[in-house]
Coordinates of C-alpha atoms in Angstrom, one line a residue:
X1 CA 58.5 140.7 142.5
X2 CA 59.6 139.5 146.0
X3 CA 57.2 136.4 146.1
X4 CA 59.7 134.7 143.6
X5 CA 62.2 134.5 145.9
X6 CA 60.3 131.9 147.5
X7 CA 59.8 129.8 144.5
X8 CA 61.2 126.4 144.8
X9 CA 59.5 124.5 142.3
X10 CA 57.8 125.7 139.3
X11 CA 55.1 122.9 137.1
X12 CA 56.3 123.5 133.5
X13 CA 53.6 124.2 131.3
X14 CA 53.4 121.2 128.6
X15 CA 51.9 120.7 125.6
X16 CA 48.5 121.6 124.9
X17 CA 46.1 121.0 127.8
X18 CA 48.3 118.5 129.3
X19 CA 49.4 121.4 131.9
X20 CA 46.2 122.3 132.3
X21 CA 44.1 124.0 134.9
X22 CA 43.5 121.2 136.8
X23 CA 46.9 120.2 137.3
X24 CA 48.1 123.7 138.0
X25 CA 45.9 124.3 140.7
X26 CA 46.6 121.2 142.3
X27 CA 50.4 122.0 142.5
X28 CA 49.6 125.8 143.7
X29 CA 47.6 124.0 146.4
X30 CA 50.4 121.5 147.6
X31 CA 52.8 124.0 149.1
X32 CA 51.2 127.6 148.6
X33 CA 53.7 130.6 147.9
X34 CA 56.6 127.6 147.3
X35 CA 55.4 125.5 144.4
X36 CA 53.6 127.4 141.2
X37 CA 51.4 125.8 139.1
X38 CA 51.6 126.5 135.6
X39 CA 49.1 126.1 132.8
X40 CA 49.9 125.8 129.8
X41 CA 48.8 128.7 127.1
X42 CA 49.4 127.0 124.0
X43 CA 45.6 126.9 121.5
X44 CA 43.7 127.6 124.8
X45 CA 41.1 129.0 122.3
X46 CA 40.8 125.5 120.4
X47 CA 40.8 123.6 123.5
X48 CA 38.1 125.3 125.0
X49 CA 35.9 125.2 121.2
X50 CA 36.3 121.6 121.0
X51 CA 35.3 120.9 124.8
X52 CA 32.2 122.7 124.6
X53 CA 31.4 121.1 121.2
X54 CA 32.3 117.8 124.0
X55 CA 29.5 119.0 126.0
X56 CA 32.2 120.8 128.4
X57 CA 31.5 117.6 130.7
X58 CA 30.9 119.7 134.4
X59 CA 29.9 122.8 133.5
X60 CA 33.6 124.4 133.8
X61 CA 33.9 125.8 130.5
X62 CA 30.1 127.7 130.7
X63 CA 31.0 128.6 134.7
X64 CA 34.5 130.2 133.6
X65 CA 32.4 131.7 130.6
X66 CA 29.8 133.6 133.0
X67 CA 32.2 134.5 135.4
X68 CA 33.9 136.6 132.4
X69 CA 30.7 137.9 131.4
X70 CA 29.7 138.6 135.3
X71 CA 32.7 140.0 135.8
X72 CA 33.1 142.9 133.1
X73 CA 29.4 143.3 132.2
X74 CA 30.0 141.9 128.8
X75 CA 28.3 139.2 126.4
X76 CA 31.6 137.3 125.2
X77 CA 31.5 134.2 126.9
X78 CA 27.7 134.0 126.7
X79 CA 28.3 134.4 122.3
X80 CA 31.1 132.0 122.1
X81 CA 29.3 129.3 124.5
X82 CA 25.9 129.7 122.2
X83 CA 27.9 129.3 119.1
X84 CA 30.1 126.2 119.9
X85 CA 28.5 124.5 122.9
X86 CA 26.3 120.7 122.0
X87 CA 24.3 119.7 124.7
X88 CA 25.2 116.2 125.6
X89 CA 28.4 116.3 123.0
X90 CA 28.6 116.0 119.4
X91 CA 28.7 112.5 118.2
X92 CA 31.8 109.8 118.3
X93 CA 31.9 110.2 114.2
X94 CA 31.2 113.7 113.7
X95 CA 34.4 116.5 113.1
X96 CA 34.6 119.3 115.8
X97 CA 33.8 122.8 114.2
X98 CA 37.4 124.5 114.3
X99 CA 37.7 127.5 116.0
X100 CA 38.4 131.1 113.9
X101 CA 42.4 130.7 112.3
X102 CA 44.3 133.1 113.2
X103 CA 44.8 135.5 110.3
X104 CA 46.7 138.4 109.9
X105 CA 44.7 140.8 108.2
X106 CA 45.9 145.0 107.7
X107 CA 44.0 147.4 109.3
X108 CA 41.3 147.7 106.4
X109 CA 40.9 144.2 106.6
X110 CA 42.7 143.4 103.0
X111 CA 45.8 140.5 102.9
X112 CA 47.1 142.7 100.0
X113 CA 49.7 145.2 100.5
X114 CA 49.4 148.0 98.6
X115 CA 52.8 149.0 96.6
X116 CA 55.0 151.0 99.1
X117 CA 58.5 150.9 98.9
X118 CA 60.1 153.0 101.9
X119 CA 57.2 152.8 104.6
X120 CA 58.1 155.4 107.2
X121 CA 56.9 153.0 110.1
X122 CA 56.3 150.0 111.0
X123 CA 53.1 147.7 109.2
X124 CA 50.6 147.3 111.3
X125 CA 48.3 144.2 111.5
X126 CA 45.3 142.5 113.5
X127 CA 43.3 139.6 114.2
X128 CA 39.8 139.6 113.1
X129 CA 37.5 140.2 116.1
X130 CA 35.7 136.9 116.7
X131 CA 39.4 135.6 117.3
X132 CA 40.0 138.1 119.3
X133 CA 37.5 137.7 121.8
X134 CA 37.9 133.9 121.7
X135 CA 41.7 134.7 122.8
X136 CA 40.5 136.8 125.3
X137 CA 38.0 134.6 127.1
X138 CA 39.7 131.6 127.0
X139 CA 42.7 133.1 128.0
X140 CA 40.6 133.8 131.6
X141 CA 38.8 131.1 131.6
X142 CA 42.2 128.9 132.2
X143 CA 43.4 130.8 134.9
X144 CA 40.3 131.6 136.2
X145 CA 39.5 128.1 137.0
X146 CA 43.2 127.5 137.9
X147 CA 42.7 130.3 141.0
X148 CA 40.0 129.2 142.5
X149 CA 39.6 128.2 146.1
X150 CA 42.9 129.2 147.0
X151 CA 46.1 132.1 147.6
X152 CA 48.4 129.7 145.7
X153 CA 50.5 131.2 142.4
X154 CA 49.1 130.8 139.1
X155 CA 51.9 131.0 135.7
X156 CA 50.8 130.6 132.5
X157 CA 53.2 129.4 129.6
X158 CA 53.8 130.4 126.0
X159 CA 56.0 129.5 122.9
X160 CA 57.1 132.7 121.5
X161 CA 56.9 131.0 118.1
X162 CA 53.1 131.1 118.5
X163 CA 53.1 134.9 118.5
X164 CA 49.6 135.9 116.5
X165 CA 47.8 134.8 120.2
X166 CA 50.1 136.5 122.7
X167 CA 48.7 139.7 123.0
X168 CA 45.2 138.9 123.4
X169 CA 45.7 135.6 125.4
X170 CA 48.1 137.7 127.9
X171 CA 45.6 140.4 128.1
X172 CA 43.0 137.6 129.1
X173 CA 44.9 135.7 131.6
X174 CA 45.9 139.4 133.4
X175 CA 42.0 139.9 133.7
X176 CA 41.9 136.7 135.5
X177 CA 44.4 137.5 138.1
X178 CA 47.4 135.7 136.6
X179 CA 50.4 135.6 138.4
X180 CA 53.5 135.4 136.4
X181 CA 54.1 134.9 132.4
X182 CA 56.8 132.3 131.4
X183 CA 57.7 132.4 127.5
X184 CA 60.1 129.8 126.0
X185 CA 60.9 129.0 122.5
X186 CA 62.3 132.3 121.5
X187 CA 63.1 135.5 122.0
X188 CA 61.1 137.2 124.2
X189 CA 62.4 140.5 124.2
X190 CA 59.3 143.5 124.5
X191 CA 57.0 141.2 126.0
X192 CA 57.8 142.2 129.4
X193 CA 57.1 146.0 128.6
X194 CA 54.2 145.0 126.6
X195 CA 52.7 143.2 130.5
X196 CA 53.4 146.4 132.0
X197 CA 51.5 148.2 129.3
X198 CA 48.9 146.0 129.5
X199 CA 48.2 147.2 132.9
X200 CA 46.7 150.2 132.2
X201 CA 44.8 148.6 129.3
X202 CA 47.0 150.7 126.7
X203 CA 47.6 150.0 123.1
X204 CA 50.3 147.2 122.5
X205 CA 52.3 146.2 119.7
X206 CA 55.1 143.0 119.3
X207 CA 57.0 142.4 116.5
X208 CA 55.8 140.0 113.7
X209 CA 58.6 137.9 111.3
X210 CA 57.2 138.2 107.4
X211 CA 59.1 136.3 105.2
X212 CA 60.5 137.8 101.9
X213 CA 60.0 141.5 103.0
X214 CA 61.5 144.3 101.2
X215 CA 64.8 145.9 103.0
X216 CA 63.6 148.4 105.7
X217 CA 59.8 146.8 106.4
X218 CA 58.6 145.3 109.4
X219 CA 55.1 144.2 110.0
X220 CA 54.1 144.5 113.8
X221 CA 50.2 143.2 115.4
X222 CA 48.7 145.7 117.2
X223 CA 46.2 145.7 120.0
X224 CA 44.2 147.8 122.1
X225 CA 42.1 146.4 124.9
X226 CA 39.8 149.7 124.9
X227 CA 38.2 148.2 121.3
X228 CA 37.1 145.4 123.1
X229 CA 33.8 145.0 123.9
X230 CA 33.4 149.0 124.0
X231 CA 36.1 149.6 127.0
X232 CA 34.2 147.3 129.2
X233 CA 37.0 144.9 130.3
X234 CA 39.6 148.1 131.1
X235 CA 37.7 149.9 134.0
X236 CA 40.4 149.3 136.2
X237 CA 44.0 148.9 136.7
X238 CA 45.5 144.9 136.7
X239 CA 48.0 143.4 138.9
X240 CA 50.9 143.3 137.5
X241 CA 52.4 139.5 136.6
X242 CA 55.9 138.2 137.2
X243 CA 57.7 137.3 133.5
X244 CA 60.5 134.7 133.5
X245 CA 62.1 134.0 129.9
X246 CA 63.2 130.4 129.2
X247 CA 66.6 130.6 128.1
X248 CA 69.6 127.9 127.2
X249 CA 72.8 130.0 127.0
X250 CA 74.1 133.0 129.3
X251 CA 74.7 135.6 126.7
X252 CA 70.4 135.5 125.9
X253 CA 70.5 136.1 129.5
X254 CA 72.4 139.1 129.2
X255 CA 70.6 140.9 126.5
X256 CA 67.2 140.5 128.1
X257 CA 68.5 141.9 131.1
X258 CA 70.3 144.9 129.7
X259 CA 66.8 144.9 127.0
X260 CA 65.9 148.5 125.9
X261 CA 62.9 148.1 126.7
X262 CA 62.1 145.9 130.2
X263 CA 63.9 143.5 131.1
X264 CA 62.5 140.0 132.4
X265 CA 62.0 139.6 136.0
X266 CA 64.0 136.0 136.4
X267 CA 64.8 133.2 133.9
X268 CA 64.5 129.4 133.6
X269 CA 67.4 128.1 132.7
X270 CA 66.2 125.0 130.2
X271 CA 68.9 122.3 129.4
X272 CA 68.4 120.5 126.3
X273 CA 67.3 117.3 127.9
X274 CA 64.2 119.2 128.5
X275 CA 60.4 118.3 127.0
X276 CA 58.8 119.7 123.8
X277 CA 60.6 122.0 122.3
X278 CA 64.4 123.0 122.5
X279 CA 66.9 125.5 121.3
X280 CA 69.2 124.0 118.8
X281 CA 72.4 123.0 119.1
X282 CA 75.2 125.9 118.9
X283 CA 77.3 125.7 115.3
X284 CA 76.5 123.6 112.1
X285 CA 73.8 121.1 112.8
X286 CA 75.3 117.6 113.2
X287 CA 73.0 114.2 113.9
X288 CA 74.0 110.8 115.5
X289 CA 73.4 107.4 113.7
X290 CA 69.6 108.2 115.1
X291 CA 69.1 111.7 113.5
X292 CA 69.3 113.3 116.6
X293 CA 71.0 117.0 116.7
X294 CA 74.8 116.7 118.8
X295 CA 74.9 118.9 121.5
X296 CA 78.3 119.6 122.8
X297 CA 80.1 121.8 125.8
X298 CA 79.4 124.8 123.8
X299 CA 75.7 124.1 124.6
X300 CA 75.7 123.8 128.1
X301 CA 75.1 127.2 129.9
X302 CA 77.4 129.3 132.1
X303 CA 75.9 129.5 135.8
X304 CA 78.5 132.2 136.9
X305 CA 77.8 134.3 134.2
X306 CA 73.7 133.8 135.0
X307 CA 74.6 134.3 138.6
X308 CA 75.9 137.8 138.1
X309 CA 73.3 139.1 136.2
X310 CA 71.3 139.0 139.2
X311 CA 67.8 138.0 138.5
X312 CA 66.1 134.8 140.3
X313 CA 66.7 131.9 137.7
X314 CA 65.4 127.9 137.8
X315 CA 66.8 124.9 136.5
X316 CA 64.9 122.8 134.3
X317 CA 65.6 119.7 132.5
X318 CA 66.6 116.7 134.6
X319 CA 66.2 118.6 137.9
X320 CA 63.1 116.6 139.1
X321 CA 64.6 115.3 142.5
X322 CA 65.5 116.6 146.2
X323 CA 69.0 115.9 145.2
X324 CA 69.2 117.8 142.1
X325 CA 67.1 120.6 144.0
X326 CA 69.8 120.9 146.2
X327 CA 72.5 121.1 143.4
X328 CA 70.6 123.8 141.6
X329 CA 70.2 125.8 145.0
X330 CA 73.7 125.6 145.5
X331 CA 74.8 126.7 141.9
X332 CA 73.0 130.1 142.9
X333 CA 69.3 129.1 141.4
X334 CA 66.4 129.9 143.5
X335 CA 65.0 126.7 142.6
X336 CA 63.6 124.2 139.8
X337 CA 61.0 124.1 137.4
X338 CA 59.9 120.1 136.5
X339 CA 58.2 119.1 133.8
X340 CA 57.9 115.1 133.2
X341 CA 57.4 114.1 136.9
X342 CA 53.8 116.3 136.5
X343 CA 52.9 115.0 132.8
X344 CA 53.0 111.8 134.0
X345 CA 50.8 112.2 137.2
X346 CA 47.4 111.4 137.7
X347 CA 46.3 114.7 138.0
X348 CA 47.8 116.0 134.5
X349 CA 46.1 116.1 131.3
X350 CA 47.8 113.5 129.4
X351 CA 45.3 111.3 127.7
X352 CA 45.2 108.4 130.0
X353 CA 45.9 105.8 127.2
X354 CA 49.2 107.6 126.4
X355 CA 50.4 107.7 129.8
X356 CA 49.3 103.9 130.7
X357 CA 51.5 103.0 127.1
X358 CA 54.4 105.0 128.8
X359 CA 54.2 103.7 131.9
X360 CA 54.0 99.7 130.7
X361 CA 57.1 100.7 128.0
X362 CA 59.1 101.4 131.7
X363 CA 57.5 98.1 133.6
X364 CA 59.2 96.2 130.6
X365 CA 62.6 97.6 130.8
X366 CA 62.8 100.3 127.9
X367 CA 65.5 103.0 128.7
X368 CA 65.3 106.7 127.9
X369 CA 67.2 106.6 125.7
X370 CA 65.2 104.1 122.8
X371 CA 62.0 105.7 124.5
X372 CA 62.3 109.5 124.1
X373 CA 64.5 111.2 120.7
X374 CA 65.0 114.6 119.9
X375 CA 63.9 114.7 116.6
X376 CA 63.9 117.8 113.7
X377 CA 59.8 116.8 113.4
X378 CA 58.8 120.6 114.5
X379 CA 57.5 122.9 111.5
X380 CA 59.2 125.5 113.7
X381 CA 62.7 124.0 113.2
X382 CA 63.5 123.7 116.6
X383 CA 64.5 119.9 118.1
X384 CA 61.9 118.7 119.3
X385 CA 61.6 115.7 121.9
X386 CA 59.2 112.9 120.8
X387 CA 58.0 110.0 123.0
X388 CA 58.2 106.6 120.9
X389 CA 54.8 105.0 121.0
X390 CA 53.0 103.0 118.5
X391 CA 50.0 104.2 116.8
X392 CA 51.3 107.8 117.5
X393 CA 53.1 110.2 114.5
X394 CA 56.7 109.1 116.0
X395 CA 55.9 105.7 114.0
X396 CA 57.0 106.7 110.1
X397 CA 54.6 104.5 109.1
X398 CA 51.4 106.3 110.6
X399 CA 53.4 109.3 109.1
X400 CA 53.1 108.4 106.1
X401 CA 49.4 107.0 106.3
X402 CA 48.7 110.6 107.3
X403 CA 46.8 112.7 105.3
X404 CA 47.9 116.4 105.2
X405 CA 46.0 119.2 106.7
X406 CA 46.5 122.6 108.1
X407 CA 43.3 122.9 109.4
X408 CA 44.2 125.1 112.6
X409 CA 47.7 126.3 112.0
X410 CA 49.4 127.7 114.9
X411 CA 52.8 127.2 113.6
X412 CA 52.0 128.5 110.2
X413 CA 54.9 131.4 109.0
X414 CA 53.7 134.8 107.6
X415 CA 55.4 135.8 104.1
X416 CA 54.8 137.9 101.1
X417 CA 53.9 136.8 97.7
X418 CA 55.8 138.5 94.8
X419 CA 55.0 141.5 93.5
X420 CA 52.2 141.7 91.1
X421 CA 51.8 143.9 88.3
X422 CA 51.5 147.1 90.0
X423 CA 54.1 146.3 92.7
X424 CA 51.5 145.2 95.4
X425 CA 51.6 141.9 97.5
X426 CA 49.4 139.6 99.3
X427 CA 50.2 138.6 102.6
X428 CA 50.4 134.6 103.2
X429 CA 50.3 132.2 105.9
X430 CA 51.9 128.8 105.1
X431 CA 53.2 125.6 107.3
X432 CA 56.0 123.1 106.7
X433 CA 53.9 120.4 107.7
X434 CA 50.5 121.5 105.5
X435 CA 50.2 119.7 101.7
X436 CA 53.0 120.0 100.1
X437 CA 51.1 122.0 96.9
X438 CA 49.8 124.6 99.4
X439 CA 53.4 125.0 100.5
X440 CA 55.2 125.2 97.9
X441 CA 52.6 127.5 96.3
X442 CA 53.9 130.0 99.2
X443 CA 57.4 130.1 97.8
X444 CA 57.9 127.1 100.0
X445 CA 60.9 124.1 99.2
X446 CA 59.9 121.0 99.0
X447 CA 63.2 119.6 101.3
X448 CA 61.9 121.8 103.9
X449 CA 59.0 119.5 104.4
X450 CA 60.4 116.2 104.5
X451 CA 59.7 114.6 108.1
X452 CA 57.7 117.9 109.3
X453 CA 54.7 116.4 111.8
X454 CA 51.4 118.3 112.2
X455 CA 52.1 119.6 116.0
X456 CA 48.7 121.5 116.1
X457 CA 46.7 118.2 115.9
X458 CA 49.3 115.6 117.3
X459 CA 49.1 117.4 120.5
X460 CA 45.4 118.4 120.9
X461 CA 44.7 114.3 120.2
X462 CA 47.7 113.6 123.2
X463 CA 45.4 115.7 125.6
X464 CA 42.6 113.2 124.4
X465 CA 41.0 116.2 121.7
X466 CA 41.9 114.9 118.5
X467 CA 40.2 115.9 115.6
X468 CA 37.9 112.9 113.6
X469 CA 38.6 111.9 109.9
X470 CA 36.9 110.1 107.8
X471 CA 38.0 107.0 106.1
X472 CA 36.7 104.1 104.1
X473 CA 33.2 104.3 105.1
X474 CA 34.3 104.9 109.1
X475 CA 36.0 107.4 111.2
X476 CA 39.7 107.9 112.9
X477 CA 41.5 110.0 115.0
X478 CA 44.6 112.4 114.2
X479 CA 47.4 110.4 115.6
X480 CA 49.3 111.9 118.6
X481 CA 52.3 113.1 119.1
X482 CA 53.3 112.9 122.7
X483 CA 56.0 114.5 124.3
X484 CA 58.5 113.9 127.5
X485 CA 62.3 115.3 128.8
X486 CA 65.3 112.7 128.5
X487 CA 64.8 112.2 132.0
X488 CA 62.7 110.0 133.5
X489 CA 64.5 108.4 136.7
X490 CA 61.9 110.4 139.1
X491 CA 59.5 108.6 136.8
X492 CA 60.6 105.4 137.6
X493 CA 61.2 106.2 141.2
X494 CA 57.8 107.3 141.6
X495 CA 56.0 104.5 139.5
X496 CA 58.3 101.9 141.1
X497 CA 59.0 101.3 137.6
X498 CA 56.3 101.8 136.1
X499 CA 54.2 99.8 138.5
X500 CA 51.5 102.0 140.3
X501 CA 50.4 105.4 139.2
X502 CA 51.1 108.5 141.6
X503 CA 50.0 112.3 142.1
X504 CA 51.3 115.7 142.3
X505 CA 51.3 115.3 146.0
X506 CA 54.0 112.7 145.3
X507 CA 55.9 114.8 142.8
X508 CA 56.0 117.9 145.3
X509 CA 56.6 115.4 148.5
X510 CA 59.2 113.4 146.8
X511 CA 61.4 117.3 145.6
X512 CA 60.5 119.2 148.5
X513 CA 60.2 116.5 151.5

């Protein structure tokens, strides 16, 4: 992977459809082979559902669609276009048709596990097909349209917490030529084998967490890209993608490399001051007067140690500046990765309301500190930084107001019910942030729900596709939930305090000269 070596600055991949492809192809383009743009693979499958039930306003989702189809002699795009697309878009009051859930299902279909007390191997599971080739397509279609019209390097982002869609949106984004893989929020370890696997189009497997298992089990998803669409999409070989892990501390950084399986080619080294989700303060949890975790010295990461593992590593989190580019080059990083600076362009997919709010909260003086909190709102459990705009699910009121609904449940958690009369078990997918009765039916505690935000719908309506409710006689929106590092001094910079909107050409201009 010599190309990274020239890597200066990498586009973090934010939210849901806020990196999108437009932005990312726009940063490739700036300084080609030195900046990456990165979109962002988070519920690529529902984002591309709900714009075609939008009327896919110029054609890019049906041209990425064909292209797929064109490409591998297969019907897939054509299928999912037919079944979700409304000519002219569906209307203002009317709900979006969700896309399949992802559902773990065995082998024979069934959620329940037959009684089996020392299984010799691990449990296999799958996705039902329809889901699958939605993951698939939509997986290319991002990076497809992110790659055209130019030699610049594509990345695409994941949270390891979403794992049910990793296989099969991987696989999809390698069929469009993806460049590198970048996977935060987690442990990564055996994805980077299962990229190198995928390159021959053989069988894959990743690990799967099940709650309440018996000692010994383990559940694992399986896929093979030969079932697909009878072989068609593995004719030939794939290019094989860069993987960088986002990591926090040094010694995560020494087990991937030493992994048993592949190690990662290079790392981003995320401080906690960075957007969306973060790893959790080291030792017992402790909060300031403003329920924020404490992070201490323990939590800051050890560059020498990094250093001598020898991979190419970024900074990220507060490294949006030619100054701080120059620190983290000369604390042995190859360069930075920058998050905020892009989410708050022009050229990002922020919905423009949002980032007009943000932009007026810095014109009037508002400091980072009252603006963005780290907050415990995550149904994943990890900190989780929340922008503080009204109307948006970082007011407790709107909160509150909120009906809830699991309705698409990316960050649901996969568990087993108690045995039943003749020792078998049914395999269940529940969420923190679901009603409370359907989670607590699932061997769920009720003090595990308190402040838990819907993420899955929060952030599809901060990329401007919320999901419409009904109420008293009229309709609504899912409230946002918008989110943003500690650090916005390039912001302000950039905005002459929130004054004037700028572009990635200004991000990229004002880090790289």
């Amino acid at each position: 992977m010599q190309f990274l070596q020239n890597i200066r600055l990498i586009q973090g991949g934010m939210g849901v459809y806020v990196s999108n492809w437009r932005l990312a192809r726009t940063v490739a383009l700036e300084r080609p082979g030195v900046t990456v743009g990165t979109v962002s693979g988070t519920a690529l499958d529902i984002v591309y559902v709900r714009m075609l039930q939008l009327g896919d306003p110029g054609g890019n989702v049906r041209r990425a669609m064909a292209a797929f189809d064109d490409q591998f002699g297969v019907t897939i795009g054509k299928k999912i276009v037919d079944r979700y697309f409304i000519e002219g878009g569906k209307a203002p009051n009317a709900r979006f048709k969700n896309a399949p859930k992802q559902m773990v299902r065995l082998p024979n279909g069934s959620d329940i596990l037959p009684a089996n007390p020392q299984p010799a191997a691990p449990i296999q599971l799958s996705l039902e097909p329809e889901a699958v080739d939605l993951l698939i397509a939509s997986g290319y279609a991002e990076v497809w349209l992110a790659k055209q019209g130019h030699a610049g390097r594509i990345f695409i982002n994941f949270l390891h917490k979403i794992e049910l869609p990793l296989l099969h949106t991987m696989y999809g984004a390698m069929l469009a030529g993806v460049d590198g893989f970048i996977v935060g929020a987690g442990n990564p370890d055996g994805l980077p084998a299962v990229r190198s696997r995928l390159v021959q189009h053989d069988p894959v497997t990743h690990e799967i967490p099940v709650l309440y298992r018996e000692s010994g089990e383990s559940f694992e998803l399986v896929f093979d890209p030969r079932q697909v669409a009878d072989g068609r999409l593995a004719q030939k070989p794939l290019a094989r993608p860069a993987f960088l892990a986002i990591v926090s501390l040094q010694n995560l950084v020494q087990a991937l490399a030493q992994s048993r399986t592949e190690p990662p080619d290079g790392f981003i080294i995320e401080h906690h001051t960075a957007g969306g989700h973060n790893a959790g303060p080291q030792g017992p949890l402790k909060k300031d007067e403003k329920g924020q975790p404490i992070y201490g010295p323990e939590d800051e990461p050890d560059l020498q140690a990094i250093r001598q593992v020898g991979l190419p590593f970024w900074l990220a989190g507060g490294y949006g500046s030619r100054e701080k580019l120059a620190l983290a080059r000369s604390l042995g990083a190859t360069g930075v990765q920058v998050g905020t600076l892009f989410a708050l362009s022009q050229d990002s997919g922020l919905k423009p309301a949002y980032r007009s709010a943000i932009l007026e909260a810095l014109k009037k003086g508002t400091d980072e500190s009252s603006l963005v909190l780290t907050t415990l709102f995550s149904p994943t459990g990890f900190p989780f930084k929340v922008v503080q705009l009204e109307g948006t699910l970082a007011d407790p009121q709107v909160y509150a107001k909120r009906m809830r609904v699991c309705d698409i449940g990316l960050l649901q958690q996969r568990g087993l019910s108690k045995p039943a009369e003749d020792g078998s078990r049914r395999i269940f997918q529940r969420c923190s942030a679901a009603p409370l009765n359907d989670f607590m039916s699932k061997r769920g505690l009720l003090p595990n729900t308190t402040d838990r935000r819907c993420l899955c719908n929060g952030l599809m309506a901060a990329a401007g596709l919320a999901q419409t409710l009904p109420q008293e006689g009229d309709h609504m929106e899912e409230p946002a939930i918008v989110t943003l590092g500690n650090h916005l001094d390039g912001v302000r910079r950039l905005s002459r305090n929130g004054q004037a909107p700028y572009f990635v050409h200004d991000v990229v201009t004002d880090i790289l000269g």
